Coordinates of C-alpha atoms in Angstrom, one line a residue:
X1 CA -21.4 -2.0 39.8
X2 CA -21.6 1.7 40.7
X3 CA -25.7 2.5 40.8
X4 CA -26.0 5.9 39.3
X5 CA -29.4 8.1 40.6
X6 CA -30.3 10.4 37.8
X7 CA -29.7 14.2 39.2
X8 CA -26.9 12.5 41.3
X9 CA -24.1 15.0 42.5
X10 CA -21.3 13.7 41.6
X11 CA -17.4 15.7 42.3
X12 CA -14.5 14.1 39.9
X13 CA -10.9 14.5 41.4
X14 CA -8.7 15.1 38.6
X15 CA -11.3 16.5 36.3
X16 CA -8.6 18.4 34.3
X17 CA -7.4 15.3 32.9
X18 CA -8.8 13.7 29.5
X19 CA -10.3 10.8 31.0
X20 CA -12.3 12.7 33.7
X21 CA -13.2 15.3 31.9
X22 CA -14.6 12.8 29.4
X23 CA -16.5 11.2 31.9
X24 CA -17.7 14.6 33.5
X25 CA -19.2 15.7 30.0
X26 CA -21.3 12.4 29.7
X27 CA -22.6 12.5 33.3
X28 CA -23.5 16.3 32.7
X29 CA -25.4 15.3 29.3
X30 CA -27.2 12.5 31.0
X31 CA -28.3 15.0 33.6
X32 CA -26.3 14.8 36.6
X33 CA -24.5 18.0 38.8
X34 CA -21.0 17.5 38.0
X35 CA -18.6 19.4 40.5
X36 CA -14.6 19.2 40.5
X37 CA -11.5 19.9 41.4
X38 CA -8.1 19.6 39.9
X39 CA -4.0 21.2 40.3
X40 CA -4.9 24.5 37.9
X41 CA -7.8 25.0 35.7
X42 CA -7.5 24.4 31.4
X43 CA -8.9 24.4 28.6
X44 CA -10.7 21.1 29.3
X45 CA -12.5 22.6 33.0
X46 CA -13.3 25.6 31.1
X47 CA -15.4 24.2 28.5
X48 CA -16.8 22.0 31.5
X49 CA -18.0 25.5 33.2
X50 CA -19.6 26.4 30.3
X51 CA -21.6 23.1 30.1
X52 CA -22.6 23.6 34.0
X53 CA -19.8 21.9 36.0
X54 CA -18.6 23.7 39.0
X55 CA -14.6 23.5 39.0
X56 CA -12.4 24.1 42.0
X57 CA -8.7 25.0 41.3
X58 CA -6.8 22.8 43.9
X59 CA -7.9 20.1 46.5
X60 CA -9.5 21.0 49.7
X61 CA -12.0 19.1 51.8
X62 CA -14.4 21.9 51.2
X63 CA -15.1 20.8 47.8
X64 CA -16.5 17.8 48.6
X65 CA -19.3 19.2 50.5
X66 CA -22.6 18.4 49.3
X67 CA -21.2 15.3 46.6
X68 CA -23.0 11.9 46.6
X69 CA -20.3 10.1 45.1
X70 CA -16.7 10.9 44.6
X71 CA -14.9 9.9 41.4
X72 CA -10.9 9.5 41.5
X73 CA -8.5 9.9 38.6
X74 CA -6.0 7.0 38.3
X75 CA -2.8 9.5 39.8
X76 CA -5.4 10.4 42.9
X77 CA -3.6 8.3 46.4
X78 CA -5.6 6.8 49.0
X79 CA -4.4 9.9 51.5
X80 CA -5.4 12.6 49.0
X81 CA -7.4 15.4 51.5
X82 CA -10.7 14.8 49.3
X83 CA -10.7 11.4 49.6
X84 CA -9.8 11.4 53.2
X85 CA -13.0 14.2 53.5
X86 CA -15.3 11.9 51.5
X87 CA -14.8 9.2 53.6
X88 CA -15.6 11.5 56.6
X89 CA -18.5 12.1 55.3
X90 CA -19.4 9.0 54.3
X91 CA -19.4 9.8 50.4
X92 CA -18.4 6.8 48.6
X93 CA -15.2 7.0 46.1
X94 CA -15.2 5.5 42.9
X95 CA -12.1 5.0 40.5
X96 CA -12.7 5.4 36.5
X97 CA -12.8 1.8 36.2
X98 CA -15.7 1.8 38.9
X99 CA -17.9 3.9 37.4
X100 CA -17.2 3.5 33.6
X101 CA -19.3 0.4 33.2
X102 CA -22.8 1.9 34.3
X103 CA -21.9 4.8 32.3
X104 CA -22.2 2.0 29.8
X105 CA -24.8 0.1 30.8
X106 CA -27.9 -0.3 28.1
X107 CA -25.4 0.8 25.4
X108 CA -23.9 -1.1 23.0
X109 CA -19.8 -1.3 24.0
X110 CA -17.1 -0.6 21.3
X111 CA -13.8 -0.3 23.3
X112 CA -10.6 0.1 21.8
X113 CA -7.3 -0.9 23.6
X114 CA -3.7 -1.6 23.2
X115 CA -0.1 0.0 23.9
X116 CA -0.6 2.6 20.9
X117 CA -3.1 4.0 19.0
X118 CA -6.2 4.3 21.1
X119 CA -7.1 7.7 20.7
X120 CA -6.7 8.1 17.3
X121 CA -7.9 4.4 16.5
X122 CA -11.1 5.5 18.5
X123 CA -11.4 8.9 17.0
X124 CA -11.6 6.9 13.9
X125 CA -14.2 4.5 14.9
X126 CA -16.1 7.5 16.0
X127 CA -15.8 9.4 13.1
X128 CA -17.1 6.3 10.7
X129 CA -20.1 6.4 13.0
X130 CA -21.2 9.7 12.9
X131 CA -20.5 10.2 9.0
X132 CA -22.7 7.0 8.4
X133 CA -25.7 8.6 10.9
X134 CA -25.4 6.5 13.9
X135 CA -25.0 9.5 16.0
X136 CA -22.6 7.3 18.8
X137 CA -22.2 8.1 22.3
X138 CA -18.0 8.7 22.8
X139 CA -15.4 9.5 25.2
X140 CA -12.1 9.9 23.5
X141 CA -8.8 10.4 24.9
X142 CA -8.2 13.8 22.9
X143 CA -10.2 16.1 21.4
X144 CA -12.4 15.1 17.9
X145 CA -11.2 18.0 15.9
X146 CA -14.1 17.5 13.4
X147 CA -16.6 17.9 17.2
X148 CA -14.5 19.8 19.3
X149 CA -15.2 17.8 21.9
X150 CA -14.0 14.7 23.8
X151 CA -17.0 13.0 24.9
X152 CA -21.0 13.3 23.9
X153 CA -23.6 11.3 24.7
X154 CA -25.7 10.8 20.8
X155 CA -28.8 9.0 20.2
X156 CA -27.7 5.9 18.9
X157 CA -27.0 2.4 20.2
X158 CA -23.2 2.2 20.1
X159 CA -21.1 3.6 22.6
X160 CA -17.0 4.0 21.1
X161 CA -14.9 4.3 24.2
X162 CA -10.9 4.6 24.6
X163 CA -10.5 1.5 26.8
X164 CA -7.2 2.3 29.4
X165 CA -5.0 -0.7 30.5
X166 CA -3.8 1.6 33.3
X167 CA -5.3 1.0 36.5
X168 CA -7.0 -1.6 35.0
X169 CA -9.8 0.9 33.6
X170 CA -10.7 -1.5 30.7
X171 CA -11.5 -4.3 33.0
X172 CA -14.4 -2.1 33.7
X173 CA -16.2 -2.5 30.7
X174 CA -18.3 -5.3 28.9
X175 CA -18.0 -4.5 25.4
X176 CA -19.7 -6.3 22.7
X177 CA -17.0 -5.2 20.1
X178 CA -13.3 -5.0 21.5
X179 CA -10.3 -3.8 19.4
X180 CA -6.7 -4.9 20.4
X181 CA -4.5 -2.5 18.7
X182 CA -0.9 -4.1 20.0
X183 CA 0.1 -5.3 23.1
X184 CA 3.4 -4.2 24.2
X185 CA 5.0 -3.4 28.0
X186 CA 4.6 -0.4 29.2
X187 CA 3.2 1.7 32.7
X188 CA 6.0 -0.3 34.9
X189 CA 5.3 1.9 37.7
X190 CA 1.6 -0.5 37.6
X191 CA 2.9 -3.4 36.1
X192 CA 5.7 -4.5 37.8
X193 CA 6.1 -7.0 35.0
X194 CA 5.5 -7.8 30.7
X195 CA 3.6 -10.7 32.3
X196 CA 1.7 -8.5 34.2
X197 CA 0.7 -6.3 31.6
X198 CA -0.2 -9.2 29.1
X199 CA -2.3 -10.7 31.8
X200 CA -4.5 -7.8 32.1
X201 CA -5.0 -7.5 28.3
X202 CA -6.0 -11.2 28.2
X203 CA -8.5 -10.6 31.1
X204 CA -9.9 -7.6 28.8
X205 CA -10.3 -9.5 25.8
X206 CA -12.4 -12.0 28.3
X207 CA -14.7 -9.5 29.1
X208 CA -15.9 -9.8 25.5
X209 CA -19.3 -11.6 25.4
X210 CA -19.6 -15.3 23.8
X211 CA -21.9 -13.3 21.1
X212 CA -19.2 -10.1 20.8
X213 CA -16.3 -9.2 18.4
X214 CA -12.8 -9.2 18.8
X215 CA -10.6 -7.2 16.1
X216 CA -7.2 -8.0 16.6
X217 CA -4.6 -6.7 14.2
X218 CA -2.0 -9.9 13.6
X219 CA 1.2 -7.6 13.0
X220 CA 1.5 -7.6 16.7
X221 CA 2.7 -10.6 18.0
X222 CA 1.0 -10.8 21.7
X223 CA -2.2 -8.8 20.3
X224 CA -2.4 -12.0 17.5
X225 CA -2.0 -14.6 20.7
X226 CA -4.5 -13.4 22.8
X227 CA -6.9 -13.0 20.1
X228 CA -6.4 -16.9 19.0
X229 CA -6.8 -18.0 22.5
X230 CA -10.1 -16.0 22.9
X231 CA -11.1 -17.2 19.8
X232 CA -12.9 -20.3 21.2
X233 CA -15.1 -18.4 23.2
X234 CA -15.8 -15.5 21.2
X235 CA -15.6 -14.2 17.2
X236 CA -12.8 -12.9 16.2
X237 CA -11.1 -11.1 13.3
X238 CA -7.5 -10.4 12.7
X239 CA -6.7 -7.4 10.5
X240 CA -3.4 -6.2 9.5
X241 CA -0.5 -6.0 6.6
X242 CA 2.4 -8.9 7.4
X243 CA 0.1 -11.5 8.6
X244 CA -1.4 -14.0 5.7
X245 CA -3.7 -15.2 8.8
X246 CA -5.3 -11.8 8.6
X247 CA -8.8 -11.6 7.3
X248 CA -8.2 -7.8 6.6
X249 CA -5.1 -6.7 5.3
X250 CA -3.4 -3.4 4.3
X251 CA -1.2 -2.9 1.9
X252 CA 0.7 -0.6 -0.8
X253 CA 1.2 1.9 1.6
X254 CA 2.1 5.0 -0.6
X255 CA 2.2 9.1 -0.2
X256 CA -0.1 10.7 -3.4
X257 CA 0.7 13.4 -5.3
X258 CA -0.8 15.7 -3.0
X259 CA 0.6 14.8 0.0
X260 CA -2.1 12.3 1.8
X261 CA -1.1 8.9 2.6
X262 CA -2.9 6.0 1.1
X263 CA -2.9 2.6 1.1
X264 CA -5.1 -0.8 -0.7
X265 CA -7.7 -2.6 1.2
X266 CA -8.3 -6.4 0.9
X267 CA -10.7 -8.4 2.7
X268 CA -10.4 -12.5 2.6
X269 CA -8.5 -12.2 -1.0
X270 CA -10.6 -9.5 -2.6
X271 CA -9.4 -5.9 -3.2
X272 CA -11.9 -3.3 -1.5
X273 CA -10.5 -0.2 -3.0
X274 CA -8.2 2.2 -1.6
X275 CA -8.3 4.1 1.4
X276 CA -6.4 8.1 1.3
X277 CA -6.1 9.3 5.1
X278 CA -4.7 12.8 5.8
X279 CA -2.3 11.5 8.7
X280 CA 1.3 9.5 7.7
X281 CA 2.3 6.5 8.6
X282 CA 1.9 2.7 8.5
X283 CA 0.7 2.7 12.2
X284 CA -2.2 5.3 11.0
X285 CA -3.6 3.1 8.5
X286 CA -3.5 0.1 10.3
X287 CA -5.8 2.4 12.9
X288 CA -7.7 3.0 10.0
X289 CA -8.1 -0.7 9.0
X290 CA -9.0 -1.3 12.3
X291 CA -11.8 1.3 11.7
X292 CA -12.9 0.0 8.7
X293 CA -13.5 -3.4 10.4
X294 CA -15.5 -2.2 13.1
X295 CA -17.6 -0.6 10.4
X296 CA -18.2 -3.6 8.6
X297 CA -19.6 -4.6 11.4
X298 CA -22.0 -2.2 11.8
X299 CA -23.7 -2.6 8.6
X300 CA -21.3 0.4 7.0
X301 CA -20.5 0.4 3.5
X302 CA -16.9 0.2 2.4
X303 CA -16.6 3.4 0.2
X304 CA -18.6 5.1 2.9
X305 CA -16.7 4.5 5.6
X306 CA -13.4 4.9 3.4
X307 CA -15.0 8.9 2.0
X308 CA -14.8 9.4 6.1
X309 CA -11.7 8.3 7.3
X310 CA -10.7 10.6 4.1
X311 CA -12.4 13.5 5.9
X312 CA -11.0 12.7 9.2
X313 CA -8.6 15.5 11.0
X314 CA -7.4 13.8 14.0
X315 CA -6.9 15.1 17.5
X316 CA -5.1 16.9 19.7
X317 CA -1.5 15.9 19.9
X318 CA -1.6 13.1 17.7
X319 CA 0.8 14.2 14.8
X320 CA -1.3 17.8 14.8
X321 CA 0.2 20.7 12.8
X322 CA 0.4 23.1 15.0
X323 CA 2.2 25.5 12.0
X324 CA 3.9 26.1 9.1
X325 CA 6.7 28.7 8.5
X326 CA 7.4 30.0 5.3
X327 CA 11.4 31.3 4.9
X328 CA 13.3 31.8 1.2
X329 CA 15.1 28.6 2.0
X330 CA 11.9 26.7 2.2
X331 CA 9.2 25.8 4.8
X332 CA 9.6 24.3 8.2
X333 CA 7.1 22.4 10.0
X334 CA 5.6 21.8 13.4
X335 CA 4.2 19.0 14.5
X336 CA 3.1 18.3 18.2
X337 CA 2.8 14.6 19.5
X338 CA 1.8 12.8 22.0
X339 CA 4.2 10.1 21.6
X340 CA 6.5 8.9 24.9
X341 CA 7.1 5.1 24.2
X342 CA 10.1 4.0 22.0
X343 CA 7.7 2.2 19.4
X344 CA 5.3 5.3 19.5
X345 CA 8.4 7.4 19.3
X346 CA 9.9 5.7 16.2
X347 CA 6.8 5.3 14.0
X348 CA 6.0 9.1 14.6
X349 CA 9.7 10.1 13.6
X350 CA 9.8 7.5 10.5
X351 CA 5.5 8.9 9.4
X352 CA 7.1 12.6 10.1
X353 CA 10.1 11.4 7.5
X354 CA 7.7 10.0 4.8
X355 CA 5.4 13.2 5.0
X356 CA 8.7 15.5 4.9
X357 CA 10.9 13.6 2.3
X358 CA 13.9 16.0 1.7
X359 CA 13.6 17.8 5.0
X360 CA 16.1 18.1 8.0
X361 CA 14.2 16.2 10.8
X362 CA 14.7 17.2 14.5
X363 CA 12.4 15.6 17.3
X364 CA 12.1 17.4 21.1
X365 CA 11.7 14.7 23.5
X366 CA 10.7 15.2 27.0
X367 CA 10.9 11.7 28.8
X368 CA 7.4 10.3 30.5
X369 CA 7.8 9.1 34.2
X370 CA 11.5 8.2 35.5
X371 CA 10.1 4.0 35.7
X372 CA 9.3 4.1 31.8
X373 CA 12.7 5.8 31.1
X374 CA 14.7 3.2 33.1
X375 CA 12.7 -0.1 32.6
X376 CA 12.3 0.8 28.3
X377 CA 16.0 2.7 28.4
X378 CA 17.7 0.2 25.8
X379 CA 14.7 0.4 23.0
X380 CA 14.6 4.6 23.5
X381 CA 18.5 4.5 22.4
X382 CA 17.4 3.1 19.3
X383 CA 14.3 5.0 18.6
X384 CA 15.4 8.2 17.3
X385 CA 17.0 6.8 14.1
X386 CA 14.9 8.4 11.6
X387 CA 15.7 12.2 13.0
X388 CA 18.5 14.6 11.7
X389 CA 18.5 16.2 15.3
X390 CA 17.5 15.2 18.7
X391 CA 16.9 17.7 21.6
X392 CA 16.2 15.8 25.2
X393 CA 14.3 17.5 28.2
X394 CA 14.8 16.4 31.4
X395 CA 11.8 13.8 32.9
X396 CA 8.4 14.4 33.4
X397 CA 7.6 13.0 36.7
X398 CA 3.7 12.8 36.3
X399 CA 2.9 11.2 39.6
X400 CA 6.5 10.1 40.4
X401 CA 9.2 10.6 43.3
X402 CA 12.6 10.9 40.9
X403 CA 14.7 7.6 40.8
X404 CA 18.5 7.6 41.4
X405 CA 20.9 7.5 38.4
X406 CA 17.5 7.5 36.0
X407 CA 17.9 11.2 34.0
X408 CA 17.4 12.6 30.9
X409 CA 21.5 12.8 30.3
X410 CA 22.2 9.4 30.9
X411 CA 19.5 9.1 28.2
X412 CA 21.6 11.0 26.1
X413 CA 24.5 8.9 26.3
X414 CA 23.1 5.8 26.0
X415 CA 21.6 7.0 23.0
X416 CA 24.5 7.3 20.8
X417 CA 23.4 9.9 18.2
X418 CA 25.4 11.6 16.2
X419 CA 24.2 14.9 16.4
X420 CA 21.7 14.7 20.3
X421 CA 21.5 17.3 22.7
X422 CA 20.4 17.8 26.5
X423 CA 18.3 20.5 26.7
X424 CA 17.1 20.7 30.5
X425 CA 14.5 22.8 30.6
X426 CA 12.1 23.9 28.1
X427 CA 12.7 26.8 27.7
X428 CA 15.9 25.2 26.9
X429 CA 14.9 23.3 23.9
X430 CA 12.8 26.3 22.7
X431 CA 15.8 28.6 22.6
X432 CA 18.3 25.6 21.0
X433 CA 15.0 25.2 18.4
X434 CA 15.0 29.0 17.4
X435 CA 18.9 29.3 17.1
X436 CA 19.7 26.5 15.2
X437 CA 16.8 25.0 12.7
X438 CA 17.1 26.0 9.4
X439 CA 14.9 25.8 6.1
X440 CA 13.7 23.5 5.1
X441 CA 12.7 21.4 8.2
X442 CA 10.1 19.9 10.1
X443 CA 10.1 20.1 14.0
X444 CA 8.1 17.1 15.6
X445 CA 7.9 18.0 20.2
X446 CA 6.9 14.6 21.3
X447 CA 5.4 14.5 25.2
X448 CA 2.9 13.2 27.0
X449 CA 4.1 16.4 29.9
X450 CA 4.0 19.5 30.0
X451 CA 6.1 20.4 26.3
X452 CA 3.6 21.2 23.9
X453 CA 4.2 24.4 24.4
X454 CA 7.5 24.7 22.7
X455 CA 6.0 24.2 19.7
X456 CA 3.7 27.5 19.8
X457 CA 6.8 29.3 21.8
X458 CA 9.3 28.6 18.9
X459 CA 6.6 29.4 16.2
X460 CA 5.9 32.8 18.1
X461 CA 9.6 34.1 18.1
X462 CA 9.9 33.0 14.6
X463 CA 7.2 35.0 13.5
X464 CA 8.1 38.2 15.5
X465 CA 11.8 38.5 13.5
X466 CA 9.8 37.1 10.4
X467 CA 7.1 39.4 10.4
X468 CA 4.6 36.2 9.5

């Protein structure tokens, strides 16, 4: 385990992204001298300058000087030039998964993993916690609207952390309380294999101690299997709304008069209450049972923890509003989303559906990594189902060298919509958005790129003719 030295200098590479940032914000509440680097500064390095982090736009070997320990992000390579400098220097580099476990160490460990739903499942958690005074330590994969922040170190026991199957982060941790949200294939260009993939989840739910919790929701076949095998070495609870094995279970799912959605609550045959959340969809409440679970565990009162999730906003880019345009015809909506997996994709479209009953539907989609658009290919022809209107970007190559014959039009072909267009660039989609959608609609830009921005784009130039 990476031995931390309190006042320790430590330089993240990568510290623009959500989970070094996150980690950069705890080590600088704890007391340490953060320094960084990353492609172009944002507004995740900027509010790390103002805590006292020293942040280098782009890599040299020059901004390693000075650093005790050098912390990689997971799309760092072995020949990156402040690696190559650290090892010069003989400054010892750490991946997330490295150092995430001492930054646990003496806490109380409440990771949440699984394909979908981590952020907003943990936000969730988090949110519970604070509302009921336990004042948790948290690092979050998005911004806590209701905190503003991704990560804080607080004062209590429990620390609620977004446990990543990439890289194998999560295998980092020792939890005492582990979530499994849904286990479902994804990252191929680290798993090479669904076997792969499972493995690692089943090695994380190991990692749970013999006198730990493991919540497992039951609508997910794999999730449900791994929690029955780890079931003779650890407790475990099954929540969820299909499964009559499920201890915790969900169901009515509605939309109230005033627009929240809402849904019953029944624990081992006996009817809670019922819970009103302020995000749609199925998948969100089963995050929120999830919640409710882990605050039972806690000691947290069910109508407590319930008046919480009621009060909770989200985070950034998980079905967030980003605005609402008022025209004679009616209003049309915009939602940006982080979605970029065909299950993610379709439970977003069908939550965006409920929420806008009566409205034309379009979904922007720009494509995450050319090895998840060719290995999930057949289940993102089917995903878009619940949309009026589809507009495609080209790929977002994150860390990636493009494949041959893997593009955003042959995307479009397979997909077989009626009415789908390819719309290259983004600027693209932004000007196809502003011609053609008409009142009343909702607009939901799903990426996990470099797209968000159409959103705010399209609602500018809207506005301008409008005079909104």
């Amino acid at each position: 385990m990476v031995q931390l030295v309190p006042g320790q200098h430590i330089h993240l590479v990568g510290i623009g992204g959500f989970g070094l940032s996150a980690i950069a914000r705890v080590l600088l509440q704890q007391g340490y001298t953060i320094s960084g680097s990353d492609r172009s500064k944002n507004e995740l390095t900027a509010a790390l300058v103002k805590e006292g982090a020293t942040i280098y736009e782009g890599h040299a070997a020059a901004n390693v000087q000075g650093a005790e320990m050098l912390v990689i992000s997971s799309a760092v390579p072995p020949d990156h030039v402040e690696v190559l400098a650290a090892k010069r220097l003989g400054i010892p580099v750490y991946k997330r998964s490295d150092i995430i476990g001492a930054l646990l160490s003496g806490y109380s460990g409440i990771a949440v993993a699984g394909t979908h739903g981590k952020t907003t499942t943990t936000a969730m958690v988090t949110q519970v916690l604070l509302a009921a005074g336990h004042d948790p330590s948290y690092i979050i994969g998005g911004v806590l609207r209701s905190s503003g922040h991704n990560a804080h170190v607080g004062s209590g026991q429990a620390f609620v952390i977004e446990a990543d199957e990439y890289d194998y982060m999560f295998l980092g941790l020792q939890p005492q309380i582990a979530v499994l949200n849904n286990v479902e294939y994804d990252h191929p260009d680290f798993f090479k294999t669904p076997a792969a993939m499972t493995d690692a989840f089943r090695r994380f739910t190991e990692r749970v101690p013999a006198d730990g919790l493991l919540i497992a929701c039951a609508d997910n076949a794999l999730a449900k299997q791994l929690a029955q095998e780890a079931s003779a070495r650890t407790l475990v609870t099954l929540y969820g709304s299909d499964d009559q094995d499920s201890l915790w279970s969900a169901g009515n799912f509605h939309i109230t008069e005033d627009g929240q959605s809402a849904f019953d609550v029944v624990r081992a045959g006996k009817l809670l209450g019922t819970v009103r959340l302020q995000l749609p969809g199925k998948h969100n409440a089963l995050n929120a049972l999830a919640a409710l679970v882990v605050a039972d565990s806690q000691g947290i009162a069910f109508e407590q923890a319930a008046q919480a999730l009621a009060a909770y906003q989200g985070t950034g880019r998980r079905f967030e509003l980003r605005g609402e345009l008022e025209t004679p015809q009616g209003h049309i909506a915009v939602i940006d989303d982080y979605a970029h997996h065909p299950t993610a994709i379709k439970a977003t479209l069908e939550a965006a559906r409920a929420r806008y009953a009566g409205r034309a539907l379009w979904a922007v989609w720009q494509p995450h990594t050319y090895t998840r658009t060719q290995a999930l290919l057949n289940e993102y022809a089917t995903a878009f189902a619940s949309a009026d209107y589809v507009l495609v970007t080209d790929i977002y190559a994150a860390r990636e060298a493009p494949i041959p014959g893997v593009n955003s039009a042959e995307v479009v072909i397979a997909m077989q919509h009626e009415r789908v267009g390819y719309t290259p660039r983004l600027e693209d989609a932004i000007v196809a958005l502003d011609k053609s959608v008409k009142a009343p609609a909702v607009v939901v830009v799903m990426s996990a790129g470099d797209a968000p921005h159409i959103s705010a784009e399209f609602l500018a130039r809207r506005r301008a003719r409008s005079g909104q």
